[in-house]
Amino acid sequence: MAQLRVGLTISGAISLGAYEGGALAALLVAIQEANREEREAVRVDAIAGASAGSITGVLAARTLLEGLDPVDVMWRSWVEAPDLKRLRAKGRRAPLSVEAIRAQATELLSGEGDPAVAQHTEIRLHMALAALRGLNYEIGRIGGPPLWATTYLDWGERTLSRGDSVQAYTGPPDASRVDIAMASGAHAAAFPAKGLDRASEREAYLRNHVTNFPAGGWLWYTDGGTLDNELLGRALDVTRQIDGDGSGARRLHLLVSPDPEQPVSGEDRWSDGAVAPSWTSALARTLEVLKAQSLYEDLARVEKTNSRLHWVAQLERTLLELISERHADPEGALQGVVDSIDRQKRDLGEDEDVRVSLNPLPTTGLAKRLSEVLALATGLAGKQEVAVDIISPRLLPEVASGKAEIADLLAGEILGHFGGFLDERYRSNDFALGYRSTLEWLAAADRGLVHQGLDPGLARVAIDGARAHYEPRWETGTGRVTLGSLPIRQKLALLRVAAKTASIIFRRG
């Protein structure tokens, strides 16, 4: 049976981590149920996370490797734990603290799992970090002296294996997996910067041509999602290395995003010359645009590579015929390839995949050499076609039908995605939306498990298992929350946080 390999990208979401927790709970239950029937029929071998997605990524990896209960892990970590009262910082460094989440995560990592569903393949976890100091790079080039540049995007890279101790996740002497996740999620709007000891990774920084790595190895970080919130490009790079084993296994990249950018409509306030946008609305829109632009570029890169791989394969087959002297009209044959590719380029905007169907290449020595030469010449060596899909509230029937907007359903969206910390009911609501979104994806004929190549019998077992774990009590129907609709106690809680924030600002002058 062909294996389905999955790379996960979990975006930053702050309190909407509750949505991501629900979406991941359903997905991991489905994977475990499929793997109970056929060992590692589906495997997750790469996770890229930012902010809340890094925290969720650590929990998801441990859940898969040890066979933990996904619903229990995600519910307790994202619905029960991150309450505003528990998140309030005791000191004067910042209004909120991630230490409460850290303590809960450590407890969850210690749980007993089911060996029958535990994944044996290791998982490579990459977490985005914003390095406040900045890292200087020397970028070599062929045509002249090196270029100098500074980046503030850093990464916590860890390989997780079955049987790793809890100490391996939480303990010194290096920056632990949990500590990196906490640093990735330390949003500067409310949480203090978090320091990490990277001394043991000095050689890796030097190999990557960083010229100003600190002598002590200590660096201060804030939320990596502020620099790269949709990490699909990073996940693609990681899985490309993994898939270099030549197995030919099908590869799927799944992006979990609670608040994806909506397609621009024909008429909206950003194209109305009669009404100028306010300063605050333009600021909020700019932050949305940064996230959407990053995802667009990664998706465009994926499809560009997929198409080029396909078109090079077309050329490869025609050249092989010409070299083998089996074609009567060489010029006409090459012109046919040109016309075919041009036609496919024009039609790629269609709903259906318009690229022609290709039979497997012969396995002769000549065919292999030709394939190698074309791959190197085109920069496609070691690359293979991958499928990409997104789990988001857009999959929900009420959103897909136009009866509701995403903002009408998510309770934690208020206050720049911090609103979910105000009340467990809001996080429960968003957890349920995430779980339902994944259920819709799993069963969808045009994108779900069967579409991605999983055996239909196994897919049915996976889907039924995920549905059986859904609990109607999660569905609170809270929906859109506004400042005006908040209960008095929640408004008072916000005032206390605001007062502490003002106190910190004024004390530091």
Short mmCIF file of C-alpha atoms in Angstrom, two decimals:
data_model
loop_
_atom_site.label_atom_id
_atom_site.label_comp_id
_atom_site.label_asym_id
_atom_site.label_seq_id
_atom_site.Cartn_x
_atom_site.Cartn_y
_atom_site.Cartn_z
CA MET A 1 0.00 0.00 0.00
CA ALA A 2 1.33 3.45 -0.94
CA GLN A 3 2.17 5.60 2.05
CA LEU A 4 0.77 9.11 2.42
CA ARG A 5 3.36 11.46 3.88
CA VAL A 6 2.10 14.65 5.49
CA GLY A 7 3.89 17.91 6.22
CA LEU A 8 2.03 20.27 8.55
CA THR A 9 2.20 24.05 8.57
CA ILE A 10 0.54 25.59 11.63
CA SER A 11 0.23 29.35 11.44
CA GLY A 12 0.39 31.89 14.24
CA ALA A 13 -2.99 32.56 15.81
CA ILE A 14 -2.59 33.70 19.46
CA SER A 15 -5.85 32.67 21.19
CA LEU A 16 -7.14 31.19 17.93
CA GLY A 17 -4.73 28.40 18.76
CA ALA A 18 -7.97 26.91 20.11
CA TYR A 19 -9.21 26.60 16.52
CA GLU A 20 -5.92 25.03 15.46
CA GLY A 21 -6.07 22.67 18.44
CA GLY A 22 -9.52 21.46 17.36
CA ALA A 23 -8.45 21.06 13.74
CA LEU A 24 -5.33 19.12 14.72
CA ALA A 25 -7.25 16.97 17.21
CA ALA A 26 -9.55 15.71 14.44
CA LEU A 27 -6.67 15.19 12.00
CA LEU A 28 -4.51 13.28 14.48
CA VAL A 29 -7.43 11.07 15.57
CA ALA A 30 -8.04 10.21 11.90
CA ILE A 31 -4.36 9.42 11.33
CA GLN A 32 -4.19 7.24 14.43
CA GLU A 33 -7.28 5.29 13.41
CA ALA A 34 -5.90 4.66 9.91
CA ASN A 35 -2.56 3.58 11.35
CA ARG A 36 -4.26 1.23 13.80
CA GLU A 37 -5.44 -0.71 10.73
CA GLU A 38 -2.25 -0.37 8.65
CA ARG A 39 0.94 0.71 10.38
CA GLU A 40 2.01 4.17 9.24
CA ALA A 41 -0.28 4.23 6.24
CA VAL A 42 -0.24 7.94 7.00
CA ARG A 43 2.79 9.54 8.61
CA VAL A 44 3.49 13.12 9.65
CA ASP A 45 7.22 13.68 9.30
CA ALA A 46 7.57 17.48 9.19
CA ILE A 47 5.91 20.30 11.12
CA ALA A 48 6.57 24.02 10.66
CA GLY A 49 5.01 26.32 13.22
CA ALA A 50 4.91 29.98 14.19
CA SER A 51 3.66 31.50 17.44
CA ALA A 52 0.71 29.44 18.68
CA GLY A 53 1.47 27.02 15.85
CA SER A 54 4.85 26.19 17.40
CA ILE A 55 3.24 25.28 20.72
CA THR A 56 0.63 23.19 18.94
CA GLY A 57 3.36 21.61 16.78
CA VAL A 58 5.29 20.34 19.82
CA LEU A 59 2.11 18.86 21.30
CA ALA A 60 1.06 17.32 17.98
CA ALA A 61 4.46 15.69 17.46
CA ARG A 62 4.51 14.18 20.95
CA THR A 63 0.91 12.98 20.51
CA LEU A 64 1.76 11.16 17.29
CA LEU A 65 5.04 9.64 18.49
CA GLU A 66 3.68 8.36 21.81
CA GLY A 67 0.09 7.58 20.78
CA LEU A 68 -1.46 10.12 23.16
CA ASP A 69 -5.16 11.04 23.01
CA PRO A 70 -5.26 14.01 20.57
CA VAL A 71 -8.57 15.37 21.83
CA ASP A 72 -7.44 15.35 25.45
CA VAL A 73 -4.08 16.96 24.66
CA MET A 74 -5.45 19.72 22.45
CA TRP A 75 -8.53 20.46 24.58
CA ARG A 76 -6.60 20.78 27.81
CA SER A 77 -3.81 22.83 26.26
CA TRP A 78 -5.92 25.24 24.20
CA VAL A 79 -9.33 25.39 25.87
CA GLU A 80 -8.72 24.80 29.56
CA ALA A 81 -5.22 26.25 30.09
CA PRO A 82 -4.88 29.67 28.41
CA ASP A 83 -7.33 31.71 30.50
CA LEU A 84 -6.62 35.43 30.91
CA LYS A 85 -6.48 35.16 34.69
CA ARG A 86 -3.85 32.41 34.50
CA LEU A 87 -1.88 34.25 31.82
CA ARG A 88 -1.45 37.45 33.82
CA ALA A 89 2.22 38.06 34.60
CA LYS A 90 3.22 38.46 38.24
CA GLY A 91 6.18 40.73 37.60
CA ARG A 92 6.53 43.98 35.71
CA ARG A 93 8.12 42.74 32.51
CA ALA A 94 4.90 42.48 30.50
CA PRO A 95 1.11 42.29 30.94
CA LEU A 96 0.92 38.53 30.28
CA SER A 97 3.14 35.48 30.68
CA VAL A 98 3.35 32.15 28.83
CA GLU A 99 4.57 30.26 31.90
CA ALA A 100 1.08 28.93 32.69
CA ILE A 101 0.85 27.43 29.20
CA ARG A 102 4.34 26.00 29.62
CA ALA A 103 3.42 24.25 32.86
CA GLN A 104 0.30 22.74 31.30
CA ALA A 105 2.22 21.63 28.19
CA THR A 106 4.83 19.89 30.34
CA GLU A 107 2.10 17.97 32.17
CA LEU A 108 0.45 16.90 28.92
CA LEU A 109 3.73 15.69 27.44
CA SER A 110 4.02 13.23 30.34
CA GLY A 111 0.83 11.32 29.49
CA GLU A 112 0.62 7.61 28.73
CA GLY A 113 -0.15 6.70 25.14
CA ASP A 114 -1.39 3.78 23.06
CA PRO A 115 1.54 1.92 21.42
CA ALA A 116 -0.81 0.52 18.77
CA VAL A 117 -1.20 3.94 17.15
CA ALA A 118 2.21 5.45 17.96
CA GLN A 119 4.25 6.66 14.98
CA HIS A 120 7.75 5.22 14.69
CA THR A 121 9.08 7.60 12.03
CA GLU A 122 10.79 10.67 13.48
CA ILE A 123 9.32 14.14 13.04
CA ARG A 124 11.31 17.20 12.06
CA LEU A 125 9.96 20.28 13.80
CA HIS A 126 10.86 23.83 12.71
CA MET A 127 9.65 26.80 14.78
CA ALA A 128 9.88 30.43 13.66
CA LEU A 129 11.59 32.93 15.98
CA ALA A 130 12.09 36.70 15.79
CA ALA A 131 15.65 37.42 16.96
CA LEU A 132 15.68 40.89 18.49
CA ARG A 133 19.45 41.25 18.05
CA GLY A 134 19.47 40.28 14.39
CA LEU A 135 21.84 37.91 12.59
CA ASN A 136 24.37 39.23 10.08
CA TYR A 137 25.00 37.14 7.00
CA GLU A 138 27.77 37.11 4.43
CA ILE A 139 26.15 36.12 1.14
CA GLY A 140 28.73 34.85 -1.33
CA ARG A 141 28.31 35.40 -5.06
CA ILE A 142 30.12 34.31 -8.19
CA GLY A 143 30.41 37.71 -9.88
CA GLY A 144 31.93 39.83 -7.15
CA PRO A 145 32.64 40.37 -3.45
CA PRO A 146 30.16 39.01 -0.88
CA LEU A 147 27.03 40.89 0.04
CA TRP A 148 26.17 41.75 3.64
CA ALA A 149 22.67 41.49 5.05
CA THR A 150 20.88 41.14 8.37
CA THR A 151 17.91 38.88 9.11
CA TYR A 152 15.74 38.82 12.20
CA LEU A 153 14.02 35.54 11.33
CA ASP A 154 15.62 32.65 13.18
CA TRP A 155 14.58 29.03 13.63
CA GLY A 156 14.38 26.42 16.32
CA GLU A 157 15.00 23.09 14.57
CA ARG A 158 14.54 19.83 16.43
CA THR A 159 14.15 16.19 15.41
CA LEU A 160 11.68 14.32 17.64
CA SER A 161 11.66 10.54 18.00
CA ARG A 162 9.48 7.92 19.59
CA GLY A 163 10.59 7.19 23.14
CA ASP A 164 12.14 10.61 23.80
CA SER A 165 11.88 11.46 27.49
CA VAL A 166 9.86 14.40 28.78
CA GLN A 167 13.21 15.85 29.87
CA ALA A 168 14.24 15.94 26.21
CA TYR A 169 11.27 18.23 25.57
CA THR A 170 11.57 20.48 28.61
CA GLY A 171 15.04 20.35 30.11
CA PRO A 172 18.41 22.07 29.91
CA PRO A 173 21.20 22.49 29.09
CA ASP A 174 20.18 23.77 25.64
CA ALA A 175 17.12 25.62 24.46
CA SER A 176 14.49 22.93 24.92
CA ARG A 177 11.72 22.14 22.49
CA VAL A 178 9.13 23.63 24.82
CA ASP A 179 11.22 26.74 25.51
CA ILE A 180 11.66 27.37 21.76
CA ALA A 181 7.90 27.00 21.28
CA MET A 182 7.26 29.47 24.11
CA ALA A 183 9.71 31.96 22.57
CA SER A 184 8.02 31.54 19.18
CA GLY A 185 4.67 32.31 20.83
CA ALA A 186 5.81 35.29 22.93
CA HIS A 187 3.82 37.93 21.03
CA ALA A 188 5.36 41.33 21.75
CA ALA A 189 1.96 42.99 22.16
CA ALA A 190 1.44 41.27 25.52
CA PHE A 191 4.21 38.81 26.39
CA PRO A 192 7.82 39.46 27.45
CA ALA A 193 10.73 38.52 25.22
CA LYS A 194 12.13 35.09 25.96
CA GLY A 195 15.83 34.27 26.00
CA LEU A 196 17.30 31.05 24.66
CA ASP A 197 20.75 29.53 25.06
CA ARG A 198 21.88 28.64 21.53
CA ALA A 199 25.55 28.03 22.43
CA SER A 200 25.41 24.35 21.50
CA GLU A 201 24.28 25.34 17.98
CA ARG A 202 27.16 27.72 17.33
CA GLU A 203 28.65 25.55 14.57
CA ALA A 204 25.34 25.44 12.72
CA TYR A 205 25.15 29.25 12.75
CA LEU A 206 28.71 29.51 11.47
CA ARG A 207 28.06 26.97 8.70
CA ASN A 208 25.16 29.15 7.59
CA HIS A 209 27.56 32.12 7.36
CA VAL A 210 26.26 34.07 10.37
CA THR A 211 29.08 36.47 11.25
CA ASN A 212 27.89 37.97 14.56
CA PHE A 213 26.84 34.98 16.66
CA PRO A 214 27.19 36.15 20.30
CA ALA A 215 30.15 34.88 22.30
CA GLY A 216 27.90 33.65 25.10
CA GLY A 217 25.40 32.02 22.74
CA TRP A 218 22.43 33.79 24.35
CA LEU A 219 19.74 35.45 22.21
CA TRP A 220 16.45 37.18 23.07
CA TYR A 221 13.42 36.35 20.97
CA THR A 222 9.84 37.37 20.38
CA ASP A 223 6.95 35.94 18.33
CA GLY A 224 8.27 34.47 15.07
CA GLY A 225 4.84 34.83 13.49
CA THR A 226 5.35 38.59 13.24
CA LEU A 227 8.00 37.89 10.59
CA ASP A 228 6.73 34.70 8.95
CA ASN A 229 3.26 33.60 9.96
CA GLU A 230 2.52 31.14 7.14
CA LEU A 231 5.52 28.81 7.00
CA LEU A 232 4.63 26.70 3.99
CA GLY A 233 7.91 27.52 2.28
CA ARG A 234 9.87 26.22 5.25
CA ALA A 235 7.82 23.02 5.40
CA LEU A 236 8.44 22.47 1.67
CA ASP A 237 12.18 22.77 2.17
CA VAL A 238 12.15 20.24 5.01
CA THR A 239 10.05 17.64 3.19
CA ARG A 240 12.12 18.01 0.03
CA GLN A 241 15.10 16.75 2.04
CA ILE A 242 13.06 13.89 3.50
CA ASP A 243 11.65 12.83 0.13
CA GLY A 244 15.11 12.62 -1.36
CA ASP A 245 15.07 8.95 -0.32
CA GLY A 246 13.57 8.16 -3.72
CA SER A 247 10.60 6.25 -2.31
CA GLY A 248 8.14 8.09 -4.54
CA ALA A 249 5.60 8.20 -1.68
CA ARG A 250 2.79 10.68 -2.13
CA ARG A 251 3.42 13.97 -0.37
CA LEU A 252 0.73 16.25 1.05
CA HIS A 253 1.27 19.62 2.71
CA LEU A 254 -1.54 20.69 5.00
CA LEU A 255 -1.77 24.27 6.22
CA VAL A 256 -3.96 24.87 9.28
CA SER A 257 -5.12 28.49 9.35
CA PRO A 258 -8.07 29.81 11.42
CA ASP A 259 -8.27 33.18 9.72
CA PRO A 260 -7.18 32.92 6.07
CA GLU A 261 -7.26 35.96 3.85
CA GLN A 262 -10.52 36.12 1.94
CA PRO A 263 -10.46 36.52 -1.87
CA VAL A 264 -10.79 40.18 -2.79
CA SER A 265 -14.34 40.94 -3.92
CA GLY A 266 -15.29 43.04 -6.94
CA GLU A 267 -16.41 45.94 -4.79
CA ASP A 268 -15.00 46.71 -1.36
CA ARG A 269 -13.88 49.63 0.77
CA TRP A 270 -10.28 49.33 -0.42
CA SER A 271 -11.27 50.29 -3.96
CA ASP A 272 -13.78 53.04 -3.14
CA GLY A 273 -12.32 56.38 -4.19
CA ALA A 274 -15.06 58.30 -2.38
CA VAL A 275 -14.25 57.00 1.10
CA ALA A 276 -10.71 57.25 2.49
CA PRO A 277 -9.73 54.44 4.89
CA SER A 278 -9.04 55.42 8.48
CA TRP A 279 -5.51 55.26 9.86
CA THR A 280 -6.37 52.37 12.21
CA SER A 281 -8.16 50.34 9.52
CA ALA A 282 -5.21 50.78 7.16
CA LEU A 283 -2.84 49.63 9.90
CA ALA A 284 -4.93 46.51 10.60
CA ARG A 285 -5.21 45.80 6.88
CA THR A 286 -1.44 46.09 6.42
CA LEU A 287 -0.86 43.38 9.04
CA GLU A 288 -3.34 41.12 7.22
CA VAL A 289 -1.64 41.79 3.88
CA LEU A 290 1.77 40.73 5.20
CA LYS A 291 0.40 37.32 6.17
CA ALA A 292 -1.52 36.83 2.94
CA GLN A 293 1.42 37.86 0.75
CA SER A 294 3.75 35.31 2.34
CA LEU A 295 1.25 32.50 1.78
CA TYR A 296 0.56 33.59 -1.81
CA GLU A 297 4.25 33.49 -2.68
CA ASP A 298 4.69 30.01 -1.17
CA LEU A 299 1.61 28.62 -2.95
CA ALA A 300 2.70 30.17 -6.24
CA ARG A 301 6.15 28.60 -5.79
CA VAL A 302 4.62 25.16 -5.21
CA GLU A 303 2.46 25.24 -8.31
CA LYS A 304 5.27 26.70 -10.40
CA THR A 305 7.53 23.82 -9.41
CA ASN A 306 4.78 21.23 -9.96
CA SER A 307 4.11 22.53 -13.46
CA ARG A 308 7.77 22.72 -14.40
CA LEU A 309 8.34 19.16 -13.24
CA HIS A 310 5.46 18.06 -15.43
CA TRP A 311 6.58 20.03 -18.48
CA VAL A 312 10.18 18.86 -18.20
CA ALA A 313 8.84 15.30 -18.13
CA GLN A 314 6.99 15.99 -21.39
CA LEU A 315 10.17 17.31 -22.98
CA GLU A 316 12.15 14.38 -21.59
CA ARG A 317 9.92 11.85 -23.33
CA THR A 318 10.11 13.64 -26.67
CA LEU A 319 13.89 14.04 -26.49
CA LEU A 320 14.27 10.37 -25.65
CA GLU A 321 12.34 9.47 -28.81
CA LEU A 322 14.46 11.81 -30.91
CA ILE A 323 17.78 10.55 -29.53
CA SER A 324 16.66 6.97 -30.08
CA GLU A 325 15.80 7.86 -33.72
CA ARG A 326 12.24 6.74 -33.36
CA HIS A 327 10.58 9.92 -34.58
CA ALA A 328 10.18 10.86 -38.25
CA ASP A 329 9.73 14.62 -37.68
CA PRO A 330 12.10 15.90 -34.94
CA GLU A 331 11.24 19.60 -35.45
CA GLY A 332 7.53 18.86 -35.44
CA ALA A 333 7.86 16.77 -32.30
CA LEU A 334 9.58 19.57 -30.37
CA GLN A 335 7.06 22.09 -31.68
CA GLY A 336 4.31 19.81 -30.38
CA VAL A 337 5.80 19.96 -26.89
CA VAL A 338 6.01 23.78 -27.10
CA ASP A 339 2.38 24.04 -28.23
CA SER A 340 1.22 21.64 -25.52
CA ILE A 341 2.98 23.55 -22.74
CA ASP A 342 1.72 26.90 -24.04
CA ARG A 343 -1.82 25.56 -24.09
CA GLN A 344 -1.52 24.21 -20.56
CA LYS A 345 -0.12 27.53 -19.31
CA ARG A 346 -3.11 29.37 -20.76
CA ASP A 347 -5.56 26.95 -19.18
CA LEU A 348 -4.04 26.58 -15.71
CA GLY A 349 -6.63 28.93 -14.26
CA GLU A 350 -9.32 26.34 -14.90
CA ASP A 351 -10.82 24.30 -12.05
CA GLU A 352 -9.52 21.03 -13.48
CA ASP A 353 -5.85 20.07 -13.86
CA VAL A 354 -5.24 20.60 -17.57
CA ARG A 355 -1.76 19.06 -17.70
CA VAL A 356 -1.59 16.03 -19.98
CA SER A 357 -1.40 12.52 -18.57
CA LEU A 358 2.07 10.97 -18.76
CA ASN A 359 3.02 7.31 -18.79
CA PRO A 360 6.02 6.13 -16.75
CA LEU A 361 9.40 6.61 -18.41
CA PRO A 362 11.46 3.64 -19.54
CA THR A 363 14.12 2.60 -17.05
CA THR A 364 17.00 2.41 -19.53
CA GLY A 365 20.38 3.95 -18.79
CA LEU A 366 19.83 6.59 -21.47
CA ALA A 367 16.49 7.61 -19.96
CA LYS A 368 18.05 7.95 -16.51
CA ARG A 369 20.97 10.06 -17.79
CA LEU A 370 18.63 12.32 -19.75
CA SER A 371 16.41 12.76 -16.71
CA GLU A 372 19.42 13.68 -14.54
CA VAL A 373 20.74 16.22 -17.06
CA LEU A 374 17.39 17.98 -17.45
CA ALA A 375 16.81 18.04 -13.68
CA LEU A 376 20.20 19.67 -13.07
CA ALA A 377 19.84 22.12 -15.94
CA THR A 378 16.40 23.28 -14.84
CA GLY A 379 17.13 23.40 -11.10
CA LEU A 380 14.54 20.68 -10.42
CA ALA A 381 16.96 18.01 -9.22
CA GLY A 382 15.64 16.22 -6.15
CA LYS A 383 12.20 17.82 -6.42
CA GLN A 384 8.88 16.05 -6.86
CA GLU A 385 5.30 17.12 -7.27
CA VAL A 386 3.50 17.81 -4.01
CA ALA A 387 -0.11 18.42 -3.09
CA VAL A 388 -1.02 21.41 -0.92
CA ASP A 389 -4.28 22.07 0.87
CA ILE A 390 -5.61 24.32 3.61
CA ILE A 391 -7.83 23.47 6.58
CA SER A 392 -9.70 26.64 7.51
CA PRO A 393 -13.24 27.79 8.40
CA ARG A 394 -13.91 28.22 4.68
CA LEU A 395 -14.61 24.46 4.57
CA LEU A 396 -17.60 24.79 6.91
CA PRO A 397 -20.95 24.49 5.07
CA GLU A 398 -22.28 27.77 6.43
CA VAL A 399 -19.21 29.65 5.15
CA ALA A 400 -18.96 27.79 1.83
CA SER A 401 -22.62 28.54 1.09
CA GLY A 402 -22.25 32.24 1.89
CA LYS A 403 -24.65 32.11 4.83
CA ALA A 404 -21.95 33.19 7.29
CA GLU A 405 -18.61 34.97 7.30
CA ILE A 406 -15.62 33.52 9.13
CA ALA A 407 -15.67 36.51 11.48
CA ASP A 408 -19.27 35.65 12.40
CA LEU A 409 -18.19 32.24 13.70
CA LEU A 410 -14.83 32.74 15.44
CA ALA A 411 -15.19 34.07 18.98
CA GLY A 412 -11.48 34.58 19.64
CA GLU A 413 -10.90 37.02 16.78
CA ILE A 414 -11.67 40.10 18.87
CA LEU A 415 -8.76 42.24 20.16
CA GLY A 416 -6.32 41.13 17.48
CA HIS A 417 -6.89 37.42 18.19
CA PHE A 418 -6.30 37.87 21.93
CA GLY A 419 -10.04 37.77 22.70
CA GLY A 420 -10.23 34.01 23.19
CA PHE A 421 -8.23 34.34 26.41
CA LEU A 422 -11.18 36.12 28.01
CA ASP A 423 -13.50 33.13 28.35
CA GLU A 424 -13.30 29.35 28.04
CA ARG A 425 -16.60 29.39 26.13
CA TYR A 426 -14.95 31.37 23.35
CA ARG A 427 -12.10 28.88 23.08
CA SER A 428 -14.54 25.96 23.20
CA ASN A 429 -16.49 27.53 20.35
CA ASP A 430 -13.36 27.90 18.23
CA PHE A 431 -12.09 24.41 19.10
CA ALA A 432 -15.37 22.99 17.79
CA LEU A 433 -15.09 25.03 14.60
CA GLY A 434 -11.58 23.68 14.04
CA TYR A 435 -12.66 20.09 14.62
CA ARG A 436 -15.63 20.48 12.25
CA SER A 437 -13.39 22.06 9.59
CA THR A 438 -11.11 19.03 9.57
CA LEU A 439 -14.08 16.65 9.44
CA GLU A 440 -15.24 18.47 6.31
CA TRP A 441 -11.75 18.23 4.79
CA LEU A 442 -11.31 14.53 5.61
CA ALA A 443 -14.47 13.51 3.79
CA ALA A 444 -14.35 15.94 0.85
CA ALA A 445 -14.26 14.09 -2.46
CA ASP A 446 -12.07 16.72 -4.14
CA ARG A 447 -9.48 17.16 -1.38
CA GLY A 448 -9.80 14.63 1.48
CA LEU A 449 -7.99 11.40 2.33
CA VAL A 450 -9.21 9.37 -0.64
CA HIS A 451 -8.38 12.20 -3.04
CA GLN A 452 -4.87 12.30 -1.55
CA GLY A 453 -4.36 8.63 -2.37
CA LEU A 454 -5.24 6.84 0.87
CA ASP A 455 -6.96 3.46 0.48
CA PRO A 456 -10.75 4.11 0.58
CA GLY A 457 -11.27 1.50 3.30
CA LEU A 458 -8.65 3.08 5.54
CA ALA A 459 -10.01 6.54 4.80
CA ARG A 460 -13.47 5.42 5.95
CA VAL A 461 -12.04 4.06 9.20
CA ALA A 462 -10.14 7.34 9.75
CA ILE A 463 -13.16 9.54 9.06
CA ASP A 464 -15.52 7.49 11.21
CA GLY A 465 -13.01 7.52 14.06
CA ALA A 466 -12.66 11.30 13.93
CA ARG A 467 -16.43 11.77 13.83
CA ALA A 468 -16.91 9.46 16.80
CA HIS A 469 -14.62 11.65 18.93
CA TYR A 470 -16.55 14.85 18.23
CA GLU A 471 -18.48 16.04 21.28
CA PRO A 472 -21.60 18.21 20.80
CA ARG A 473 -20.95 19.89 24.16
CA TRP A 474 -18.12 21.83 22.51
CA GLU A 475 -20.58 23.65 20.28
CA THR A 476 -21.48 26.75 22.27
CA GLY A 477 -22.58 28.87 19.31
CA THR A 478 -20.83 31.90 20.79
CA GLY A 479 -19.89 33.31 17.41
CA ARG A 480 -18.76 36.89 16.85
CA VAL A 481 -17.82 38.80 19.99
CA THR A 482 -17.42 42.59 20.18
CA LEU A 483 -16.19 44.90 22.91
CA GLY A 484 -19.72 46.11 23.43
CA SER A 485 -21.08 42.60 23.92
CA LEU A 486 -18.54 41.59 26.56
CA PRO A 487 -19.91 40.95 30.07
CA ILE A 488 -18.90 43.41 32.78
CA ARG A 489 -16.46 40.96 34.39
CA GLN A 490 -14.58 40.56 31.12
CA LYS A 491 -14.43 44.31 30.58
CA LEU A 492 -13.01 44.68 34.08
CA ALA A 493 -10.42 42.00 33.33
CA LEU A 494 -9.38 43.92 30.22
CA LEU A 495 -9.16 47.13 32.21
CA ARG A 496 -6.84 45.44 34.71
CA VAL A 497 -4.57 44.27 31.90
CA ALA A 498 -4.68 47.74 30.30
CA ALA A 499 -3.83 49.37 33.64
CA LYS A 500 -0.86 47.06 34.10
CA THR A 501 0.28 47.78 30.56
CA ALA A 502 0.11 51.52 31.18
CA SER A 503 1.98 51.11 34.45
CA ILE A 504 4.81 49.22 32.72
CA ILE A 505 5.04 51.84 29.97
CA PHE A 506 5.11 54.80 32.36
CA ARG A 507 7.58 53.18 34.74
CA ARG A 508 10.05 52.80 31.87
CA GLY A 509 9.45 56.33 30.71
#
